mmCIF file of C-alpha atoms and ligand atoms in Angstrom:
data_model
loop_
_atom_site.group_PDB
_atom_site.id
_atom_site.type_symbol
_atom_site.label_atom_id
_atom_site.label_comp_id
_atom_site.label_asym_id
_atom_site.label_seq_id
_atom_site.Cartn_x
_atom_site.Cartn_y
_atom_site.Cartn_z
ATOM 1 C CA MET L 1 -82.683 -7.297 -47.126
ATOM 2 C CA GLY L 2 -83.594 -10.751 -45.532
ATOM 3 C CA GLU L 3 -80.933 -12.576 -43.058
ATOM 4 C CA ILE L 4 -79.697 -15.186 -45.700
ATOM 5 C CA ALA L 5 -79.608 -12.465 -48.490
ATOM 6 C CA ARG L 6 -77.166 -10.291 -45.972
ATOM 7 C CA ILE L 7 -75.127 -13.010 -45.288
ATOM 8 C CA SER L 8 -74.442 -14.176 -48.774
ATOM 9 C CA LYS L 9 -74.010 -10.158 -49.751
ATOM 10 C CA THR L 10 -71.195 -10.369 -47.392
ATOM 11 C CA PHE L 11 -69.758 -13.288 -48.310
ATOM 12 C CA VAL L 12 -69.682 -12.832 -52.578
ATOM 13 C CA GLY L 13 -67.906 -9.376 -50.854
ATOM 14 C CA TYR L 14 -65.515 -11.274 -48.989
ATOM 15 C CA LEU L 15 -64.585 -13.206 -51.958
ATOM 16 C CA LYS L 16 -64.431 -10.430 -54.079
ATOM 17 C CA ARG L 17 -61.367 -9.173 -52.085
ATOM 18 C CA PRO L 18 -58.404 -11.565 -51.341
ATOM 19 C CA ASP L 19 -56.745 -9.176 -49.233
ATOM 20 C CA LEU L 20 -59.455 -9.723 -46.770
ATOM 21 C CA TYR L 21 -59.417 -13.806 -46.648
ATOM 22 C CA PRO L 22 -57.407 -14.196 -43.606
ATOM 23 C CA GLU L 23 -60.679 -11.901 -41.732
ATOM 24 C CA LEU L 24 -63.228 -14.635 -43.157
ATOM 25 C CA GLY L 25 -61.157 -17.561 -42.131
ATOM 26 C CA ARG L 26 -61.155 -15.946 -38.368
ATOM 27 C CA LYS L 27 -64.779 -14.797 -38.499
ATOM 28 C CA ILE L 28 -65.713 -18.714 -39.367
ATOM 29 C CA ILE L 29 -63.935 -19.467 -36.664
ATOM 30 C CA LYS L 30 -66.029 -16.866 -34.080
ATOM 31 C CA ASN L 31 -68.751 -18.021 -35.616
ATOM 32 C CA ILE L 32 -68.351 -21.574 -34.984
ATOM 33 C CA PHE L 33 -66.924 -22.032 -31.618
ATOM 34 C CA ASN L 34 -67.540 -18.563 -30.283
ATOM 35 C CA ARG L 35 -70.364 -17.289 -30.524
ATOM 36 C CA LYS L 36 -71.000 -15.614 -27.374
ATOM 37 C CA GLY L 37 -67.943 -14.335 -26.671
ATOM 38 C CA ALA L 38 -68.311 -10.952 -27.984
ATOM 39 C CA PHE L 39 -70.427 -9.666 -25.177
ATOM 40 C CA ARG L 40 -68.599 -11.318 -22.318
ATOM 41 C CA GLY L 41 -69.029 -8.704 -19.033
ATOM 42 C CA LYS L 42 -71.184 -6.827 -20.488
ATOM 43 C CA GLU L 43 -73.710 -6.106 -17.569
ATOM 44 C CA LYS L 44 -70.320 -5.803 -15.292
ATOM 45 C CA THR L 45 -69.225 -3.003 -17.493
ATOM 46 C CA ASN L 46 -72.505 -1.088 -17.952
ATOM 47 C CA SER L 47 -73.285 -1.199 -14.247
ATOM 48 C CA TRP L 48 -69.156 -0.149 -13.853
ATOM 49 C CA ALA L 49 -69.401 2.742 -16.286
ATOM 50 C CA SER L 50 -72.536 4.075 -15.580
ATOM 51 C CA ALA L 51 -71.548 4.916 -12.234
ATOM 52 C CA ILE L 52 -68.800 7.107 -13.060
ATOM 53 C CA ALA L 53 -69.592 8.359 -17.028
ATOM 54 C CA VAL L 54 -69.005 12.011 -17.553
ATOM 55 C CA SER L 55 -70.540 14.010 -20.424
ATOM 56 C CA GLN L 56 -67.950 15.328 -22.991
ATOM 57 C CA GLN L 57 -67.526 18.314 -22.139
ATOM 58 C CA GLU L 58 -66.830 17.398 -18.381
ATOM 59 C CA ALA L 59 -64.267 14.997 -19.876
ATOM 60 C CA VAL L 60 -62.926 17.702 -22.428
ATOM 61 C CA SER L 61 -62.205 19.976 -19.096
ATOM 62 C CA LYS L 62 -60.995 17.581 -16.901
ATOM 63 C CA LEU L 63 -58.752 15.868 -19.006
ATOM 64 C CA PHE L 64 -57.073 18.471 -21.377
ATOM 65 C CA GLY L 65 -57.983 21.566 -19.452
ATOM 66 C CA VAL L 66 -60.286 23.656 -21.914
ATOM 67 C CA GLU L 67 -63.649 24.413 -22.690
ATOM 68 C CA MET L 68 -65.308 22.737 -25.426
ATOM 69 C CA LYS L 69 -67.062 24.369 -27.872
ATOM 70 C CA SER L 70 -68.986 22.011 -30.419
ATOM 71 C CA PHE L 71 -68.092 21.563 -34.003
ATOM 72 C CA SER L 72 -71.175 23.854 -34.876
ATOM 73 C CA GLU L 73 -69.598 26.463 -33.430
ATOM 74 C CA LEU L 74 -65.994 25.292 -34.255
ATOM 75 C CA PHE L 75 -66.355 24.376 -37.697
ATOM 76 C CA PRO L 76 -69.916 25.504 -39.135
ATOM 77 C CA ASN L 77 -69.281 25.297 -42.675
ATOM 78 C CA GLU L 78 -67.123 22.432 -42.752
ATOM 79 C CA LEU L 79 -69.757 20.044 -40.848
ATOM 80 C CA SER L 80 -72.485 21.736 -42.836
ATOM 81 C CA THR L 81 -71.072 20.247 -46.018
ATOM 82 C CA ALA L 82 -70.005 16.899 -44.270
ATOM 83 C CA ASN L 83 -73.668 16.392 -43.004
ATOM 84 C CA GLN L 84 -74.748 17.209 -46.563
ATOM 85 C CA LYS L 85 -72.396 14.222 -47.838
ATOM 86 C CA GLU L 86 -73.397 12.102 -45.242
ATOM 87 C CA LYS L 87 -76.999 12.313 -46.903
ATOM 88 C CA GLU L 88 -76.281 12.194 -50.451
ATOM 89 C CA CYS L 89 -73.973 9.065 -49.704
ATOM 90 C CA PRO L 90 -75.865 5.929 -51.050
ATOM 91 C CA ILE L 91 -75.135 3.662 -48.204
ATOM 92 C CA LYS L 92 -75.940 3.803 -45.197
ATOM 93 C CA MET L 93 -73.661 3.649 -42.089
ATOM 94 C CA GLY L 94 -73.284 4.482 -38.433
ATOM 95 C CA GLY L 95 -73.038 7.917 -37.741
ATOM 96 C CA ALA L 96 -70.802 10.482 -36.081
ATOM 97 C CA GLY L 97 -69.791 9.770 -33.036
ATOM 98 C CA ALA L 98 -67.911 12.122 -30.177
ATOM 99 C CA LEU L 99 -66.151 14.718 -32.886
ATOM 100 C CA GLU L 100 -65.354 16.991 -29.839
ATOM 101 C CA LEU L 101 -63.724 14.546 -27.850
ATOM 102 C CA ILE L 102 -61.539 13.244 -30.644
ATOM 103 C CA TYR L 103 -60.263 17.101 -31.566
ATOM 104 C CA TYR L 104 -59.679 18.374 -28.143
ATOM 105 C CA ALA L 105 -57.223 15.129 -27.761
ATOM 106 C CA CYS L 106 -55.013 16.233 -31.173
ATOM 107 C CA GLU L 107 -55.178 19.653 -29.970
ATOM 108 C CA PHE L 108 -54.061 18.858 -26.461
ATOM 109 C CA THR L 109 -51.199 16.680 -27.924
ATOM 110 C CA GLN L 110 -50.640 18.734 -30.522
ATOM 111 C CA ALA L 111 -51.031 15.691 -32.581
ATOM 112 C CA LYS L 112 -48.885 14.282 -35.682
ATOM 113 C CA ASN L 113 -49.665 10.949 -36.274
ATOM 114 C CA VAL L 114 -53.156 9.619 -35.439
ATOM 115 C CA VAL L 115 -54.356 6.048 -35.713
ATOM 116 C CA GLU L 116 -57.799 4.939 -35.626
ATOM 117 C CA THR L 117 -59.631 1.820 -36.142
ATOM 118 C CA GLY L 118 -62.842 1.846 -38.148
ATOM 119 C CA VAL L 119 -63.455 4.626 -40.198
ATOM 120 C CA ALA L 120 -66.919 3.956 -42.462
ATOM 121 C CA TYR L 121 -68.479 7.407 -43.537
ATOM 122 C CA GLY L 122 -65.450 8.842 -41.794
ATOM 123 C CA TRP L 123 -66.423 11.269 -39.096
ATOM 124 C CA SER L 124 -63.993 10.394 -36.566
ATOM 125 C CA SER L 125 -61.355 11.077 -39.478
ATOM 126 C CA PHE L 126 -62.555 14.273 -40.497
ATOM 127 C CA ALA L 127 -62.384 15.498 -36.418
ATOM 128 C CA ALA L 128 -59.103 14.210 -36.303
ATOM 129 C CA LEU L 129 -57.755 15.438 -39.778
ATOM 130 C CA LEU L 130 -59.112 19.221 -38.899
ATOM 131 C CA SER L 131 -56.645 19.416 -35.801
ATOM 132 C CA LEU L 132 -53.852 17.149 -37.754
ATOM 133 C CA THR L 133 -53.593 19.768 -40.692
ATOM 134 C CA LYS L 134 -52.928 22.466 -38.539
ATOM 135 C CA ARG L 135 -49.421 20.795 -38.092
ATOM 136 C CA ASN L 136 -49.066 18.462 -41.296
ATOM 137 C CA GLY L 137 -49.118 15.774 -39.458
ATOM 138 C CA THR L 138 -50.916 12.276 -40.679
ATOM 139 C CA LEU L 139 -53.866 10.036 -39.750
ATOM 140 C CA TYR L 140 -53.679 6.343 -40.513
ATOM 141 C CA SER L 141 -56.362 4.909 -40.571
ATOM 142 C CA SER L 142 -57.398 1.082 -40.730
ATOM 143 C CA ASP L 143 -60.798 0.119 -42.428
ATOM 144 C CA MET L 144 -62.425 -3.404 -43.918
ATOM 145 C CA PRO L 145 -65.514 -1.440 -45.584
ATOM 146 C CA TYR L 146 -69.201 -2.827 -45.095
ATOM 147 C CA LEU L 147 -68.652 -5.861 -47.752
ATOM 148 C CA GLY L 148 -72.561 -6.271 -47.725
ATOM 149 C CA GLN L 149 -73.532 -3.238 -49.282
ATOM 150 C CA ASN L 150 -70.887 -3.162 -51.824
ATOM 151 C CA GLY L 151 -69.511 0.155 -49.969
ATOM 152 C CA ASP L 152 -65.476 0.067 -50.703
ATOM 153 C CA GLN L 153 -66.058 3.027 -52.223
ATOM 154 C CA TYR L 154 -67.536 5.243 -49.734
ATOM 155 C CA VAL L 155 -65.965 4.516 -46.804
ATOM 156 C CA GLY L 156 -64.268 8.421 -45.684
ATOM 157 C CA TYR L 157 -66.947 9.776 -47.725
ATOM 158 C CA VAL L 158 -68.094 12.617 -45.436
ATOM 159 C CA VAL L 159 -63.952 13.749 -45.434
ATOM 160 C CA PRO L 160 -62.792 16.768 -47.937
ATOM 161 C CA GLU L 161 -60.509 16.595 -50.209
ATOM 162 C CA ASN L 162 -58.403 19.211 -48.999
ATOM 163 C CA LEU L 163 -58.258 17.218 -45.971
ATOM 164 C CA LYS L 164 -56.939 14.015 -47.532
ATOM 165 C CA LYS L 165 -53.555 14.685 -47.908
ATOM 166 C CA ASN L 166 -52.830 14.519 -44.528
ATOM 167 C CA TRP L 167 -54.246 11.041 -44.522
ATOM 168 C CA LYS L 168 -53.564 7.378 -45.138
ATOM 169 C CA LEU L 169 -56.342 5.197 -44.989
ATOM 170 C CA PHE L 170 -55.548 1.193 -45.085
ATOM 171 C CA ARG L 171 -58.232 -0.853 -46.339
ATOM 172 C CA HIS L 172 -58.007 -3.849 -44.451
ATOM 173 C CA ALA L 173 -58.918 -6.295 -41.104
ATOM 174 C CA ASP L 174 -56.979 -4.174 -38.539
ATOM 175 C CA ARG L 175 -54.957 -7.341 -37.754
ATOM 176 C CA GLU L 176 -53.727 -6.562 -41.520
ATOM 177 C CA SER L 177 -53.641 -2.963 -41.643
ATOM 178 C CA LEU L 178 -52.487 -2.269 -37.875
ATOM 179 C CA PRO L 179 -48.980 -3.782 -38.334
ATOM 180 C CA LYS L 180 -48.744 -2.094 -41.907
ATOM 181 C CA ILE L 181 -49.094 1.176 -39.982
ATOM 182 C CA PHE L 182 -46.788 0.468 -37.329
ATOM 183 C CA GLY L 183 -44.559 -0.167 -39.967
ATOM 184 C CA GLU L 184 -44.700 3.357 -41.316
ATOM 185 C CA THR L 185 -44.841 4.947 -37.481
ATOM 186 C CA PRO L 186 -43.609 3.595 -34.464
ATOM 187 C CA GLU L 187 -45.246 6.095 -31.968
ATOM 188 C CA PHE L 188 -48.611 7.713 -31.542
ATOM 189 C CA ASP L 189 -49.958 11.232 -30.164
ATOM 190 C CA VAL L 190 -53.864 10.138 -30.333
ATOM 191 C CA VAL L 191 -55.685 6.421 -30.913
ATOM 192 C CA HIS L 192 -58.999 6.150 -31.419
ATOM 193 C CA TYR L 193 -60.319 2.778 -31.310
ATOM 194 C CA ASP L 194 -63.966 2.289 -33.532
ATOM 195 C CA SER L 195 -63.792 -1.127 -35.303
ATOM 196 C CA ASP L 196 -64.545 -4.660 -34.712
ATOM 197 C CA LYS L 197 -66.552 -4.467 -31.268
ATOM 198 C CA ALA L 198 -66.130 -8.457 -30.094
ATOM 199 C CA TYR L 199 -64.457 -8.966 -26.917
ATOM 200 C CA GLU L 200 -61.243 -10.605 -28.955
ATOM 201 C CA GLY L 201 -61.340 -8.119 -31.110
ATOM 202 C CA MET L 202 -60.911 -5.076 -29.120
ATOM 203 C CA SER L 203 -58.253 -7.015 -26.604
ATOM 204 C CA TRP L 204 -56.545 -7.329 -29.180
ATOM 205 C CA ALA L 205 -55.974 -4.166 -30.520
ATOM 206 C CA TYR L 206 -56.102 -2.187 -27.551
ATOM 207 C CA SER L 207 -52.353 -4.761 -26.636
ATOM 208 C CA GLN L 208 -51.199 -3.316 -29.555
ATOM 209 C CA LEU L 209 -52.026 0.121 -29.720
ATOM 210 C CA TYR L 210 -51.377 1.102 -26.385
ATOM 211 C CA PRO L 211 -47.711 0.193 -26.623
ATOM 212 C CA ARG L 212 -47.399 2.146 -29.155
ATOM 213 C CA LEU L 213 -49.013 5.553 -27.856
ATOM 214 C CA ARG L 214 -46.600 7.993 -26.408
ATOM 215 C CA LYS L 215 -46.206 8.619 -22.880
ATOM 216 C CA GLY L 216 -48.949 11.807 -22.413
ATOM 217 C CA GLY L 217 -50.465 10.929 -25.358
ATOM 218 C CA VAL L 218 -54.781 9.784 -25.756
ATOM 219 C CA PHE L 219 -56.109 6.532 -25.929
ATOM 220 C CA ILE L 220 -59.883 6.745 -27.113
ATOM 221 C CA SER L 221 -62.189 3.980 -27.393
ATOM 222 C CA ASP L 222 -65.811 4.102 -28.721
ATOM 223 C CA ASP L 223 -68.625 1.606 -27.614
ATOM 224 C CA ILE L 224 -67.072 0.157 -24.379
ATOM 225 C CA ASN L 225 -70.228 -0.965 -23.145
ATOM 226 C CA ASP L 226 -70.749 -4.116 -25.107
ATOM 227 C CA ASN L 227 -68.480 -6.007 -22.748
ATOM 228 C CA SER L 228 -66.050 -5.597 -20.689
ATOM 229 C CA ALA L 229 -62.460 -5.553 -23.105
ATOM 230 C CA PHE L 230 -61.739 -1.905 -22.110
ATOM 231 C CA GLN L 231 -62.603 -2.189 -18.114
ATOM 232 C CA ASP L 232 -60.421 -5.643 -17.797
ATOM 233 C CA PHE L 233 -57.849 -3.637 -20.363
ATOM 234 C CA CYS L 234 -57.568 -0.709 -18.038
ATOM 235 C CA GLU L 235 -57.711 -2.813 -14.733
ATOM 236 C CA LYS L 236 -54.985 -4.892 -16.111
ATOM 237 C CA ASN L 237 -52.336 -2.163 -16.754
ATOM 238 C CA GLY L 238 -53.571 -0.017 -13.700
ATOM 239 C CA ILE L 239 -55.339 2.813 -15.632
ATOM 240 C CA GLU L 240 -57.865 5.043 -14.260
ATOM 241 C CA PRO L 241 -60.045 5.361 -17.145
ATOM 242 C CA THR L 242 -62.746 8.684 -17.920
ATOM 243 C CA VAL L 243 -65.957 7.402 -19.062
ATOM 244 C CA VAL L 244 -67.929 9.060 -21.555
ATOM 245 C CA ASP L 245 -72.155 9.221 -21.643
ATOM 246 C CA PHE L 246 -72.733 9.928 -25.207
ATOM 247 C CA GLU L 247 -75.608 9.046 -27.128
ATOM 248 C CA GLY L 248 -76.831 6.252 -24.986
ATOM 249 C CA LYS L 249 -73.287 4.325 -24.956
ATOM 250 C CA PHE L 250 -70.113 4.788 -23.471
ATOM 251 C CA VAL L 251 -66.703 5.889 -24.797
ATOM 252 C CA GLY L 252 -63.260 5.253 -22.543
ATOM 253 C CA VAL L 253 -60.674 7.614 -22.898
ATOM 254 C CA PHE L 254 -57.164 8.082 -20.734
ATOM 255 C CA VAL L 255 -54.152 10.670 -21.173
ATOM 256 C CA LYS L 256 -51.328 7.978 -20.734
HETATM 257 C C1 LIG V 1 -68.452 2.417 -36.071
HETATM 258 S S1 LIG V 1 -67.933 1.960 -37.628
HETATM 259 C C2 LIG V 1 -67.015 3.563 -37.866
HETATM 260 C C3 LIG V 1 -67.447 4.713 -37.408
HETATM 261 C C4 LIG V 1 -66.585 6.114 -37.833
HETATM 262 N N1 LIG V 1 -65.136 5.997 -36.959
HETATM 263 C C5 LIG V 1 -66.600 7.263 -37.804
HETATM 264 O O1 LIG V 1 -66.459 8.224 -36.801
HETATM 265 O O2 LIG V 1 -67.559 7.827 -38.808
HETATM 266 C C6 LIG V 1 -67.013 0.765 -38.016
HETATM 267 C C7 LIG V 1 -66.168 0.767 -39.027
HETATM 268 O O3 LIG V 1 -64.896 -0.284 -38.636
HETATM 269 C C8 LIG V 1 -65.314 -1.131 -39.523
HETATM 270 N N2 LIG V 1 -64.297 -2.903 -39.235
HETATM 271 C C9 LIG V 1 -65.471 -3.679 -38.399
HETATM 272 N N3 LIG V 1 -64.680 -4.499 -38.006
HETATM 273 C C10 LIG V 1 -63.316 -4.285 -38.483
HETATM 274 C C11 LIG V 1 -61.780 -4.945 -38.381
HETATM 275 N N4 LIG V 1 -62.086 -6.229 -37.772
HETATM 276 N N5 LIG V 1 -60.713 -4.092 -38.658
HETATM 277 C C12 LIG V 1 -60.982 -3.017 -39.780
HETATM 278 N N6 LIG V 1 -62.430 -2.336 -39.805
HETATM 279 C C13 LIG V 1 -62.979 -3.157 -38.793
HETATM 280 C C14 LIG V 1 -66.162 -1.313 -40.183
HETATM 281 O O4 LIG V 1 -66.701 -2.205 -41.443
HETATM 282 C C15 LIG V 1 -67.082 -0.186 -40.377
HETATM 283 O O5 LIG V 1 -66.703 0.638 -41.101
#
């Protein structure tokens, strides 16, 4: 699809969803006034992150005190069904991230309430729910779907039916979803951020999510390498995070 066709499809997708008009307005303003802001501090963060990055196994052992097993060892059947569903899905979205890190964070905190931003196929939701269902806990997810591809109905496609009773999916932009989620639960055991990757969007969401993470809870942010929002947030709040090198990108994590 050409660039103009893609933009037009996305624009029409927005027009069909009045609940997403506030996000459309914000995107238009950002594109006019602040196009480069998304990548602010990218170089600085990449040299900082690559100097301290560890593997997922090392992070799980250091932060949670256990030896990490892979998802293919822990949940072979569930994983193969989810992989099969991803293959069948007619809409193409981003693939699985650091599933084990999310799962072990939920196990470490014995999580009952988890909040995540960014669902797409639902790989991170799948990982959190596999732990949460053990305690009949709840995953609160915020996702504004891929409007250009009519992908609404496929958000969370890899999440098995039997896990959905522990899942509340809020299908708006984070700025609308998060206040609704906080209205249902004031405090969380694990936060996973994986939605808007622009500096402003990340900084805003971190400032909302961090105060609602309980002491001893785990904060995870995907793709911290696109700009310095995560690094700057940690420095401002005196946090020493662990940086995980995962398939050529960096994930930030810390225990509050
Ligand atoms: C990288 S994908 C999430 C991947 C997912 N965590 C997983 O493990 O499969 C990012 C998702 O965030 C959504 N998104 C982007 N900006 C958003 C925003 N401002 N509010 C809510 N969702 C947003 C995208 O539509 C997309 O579905």
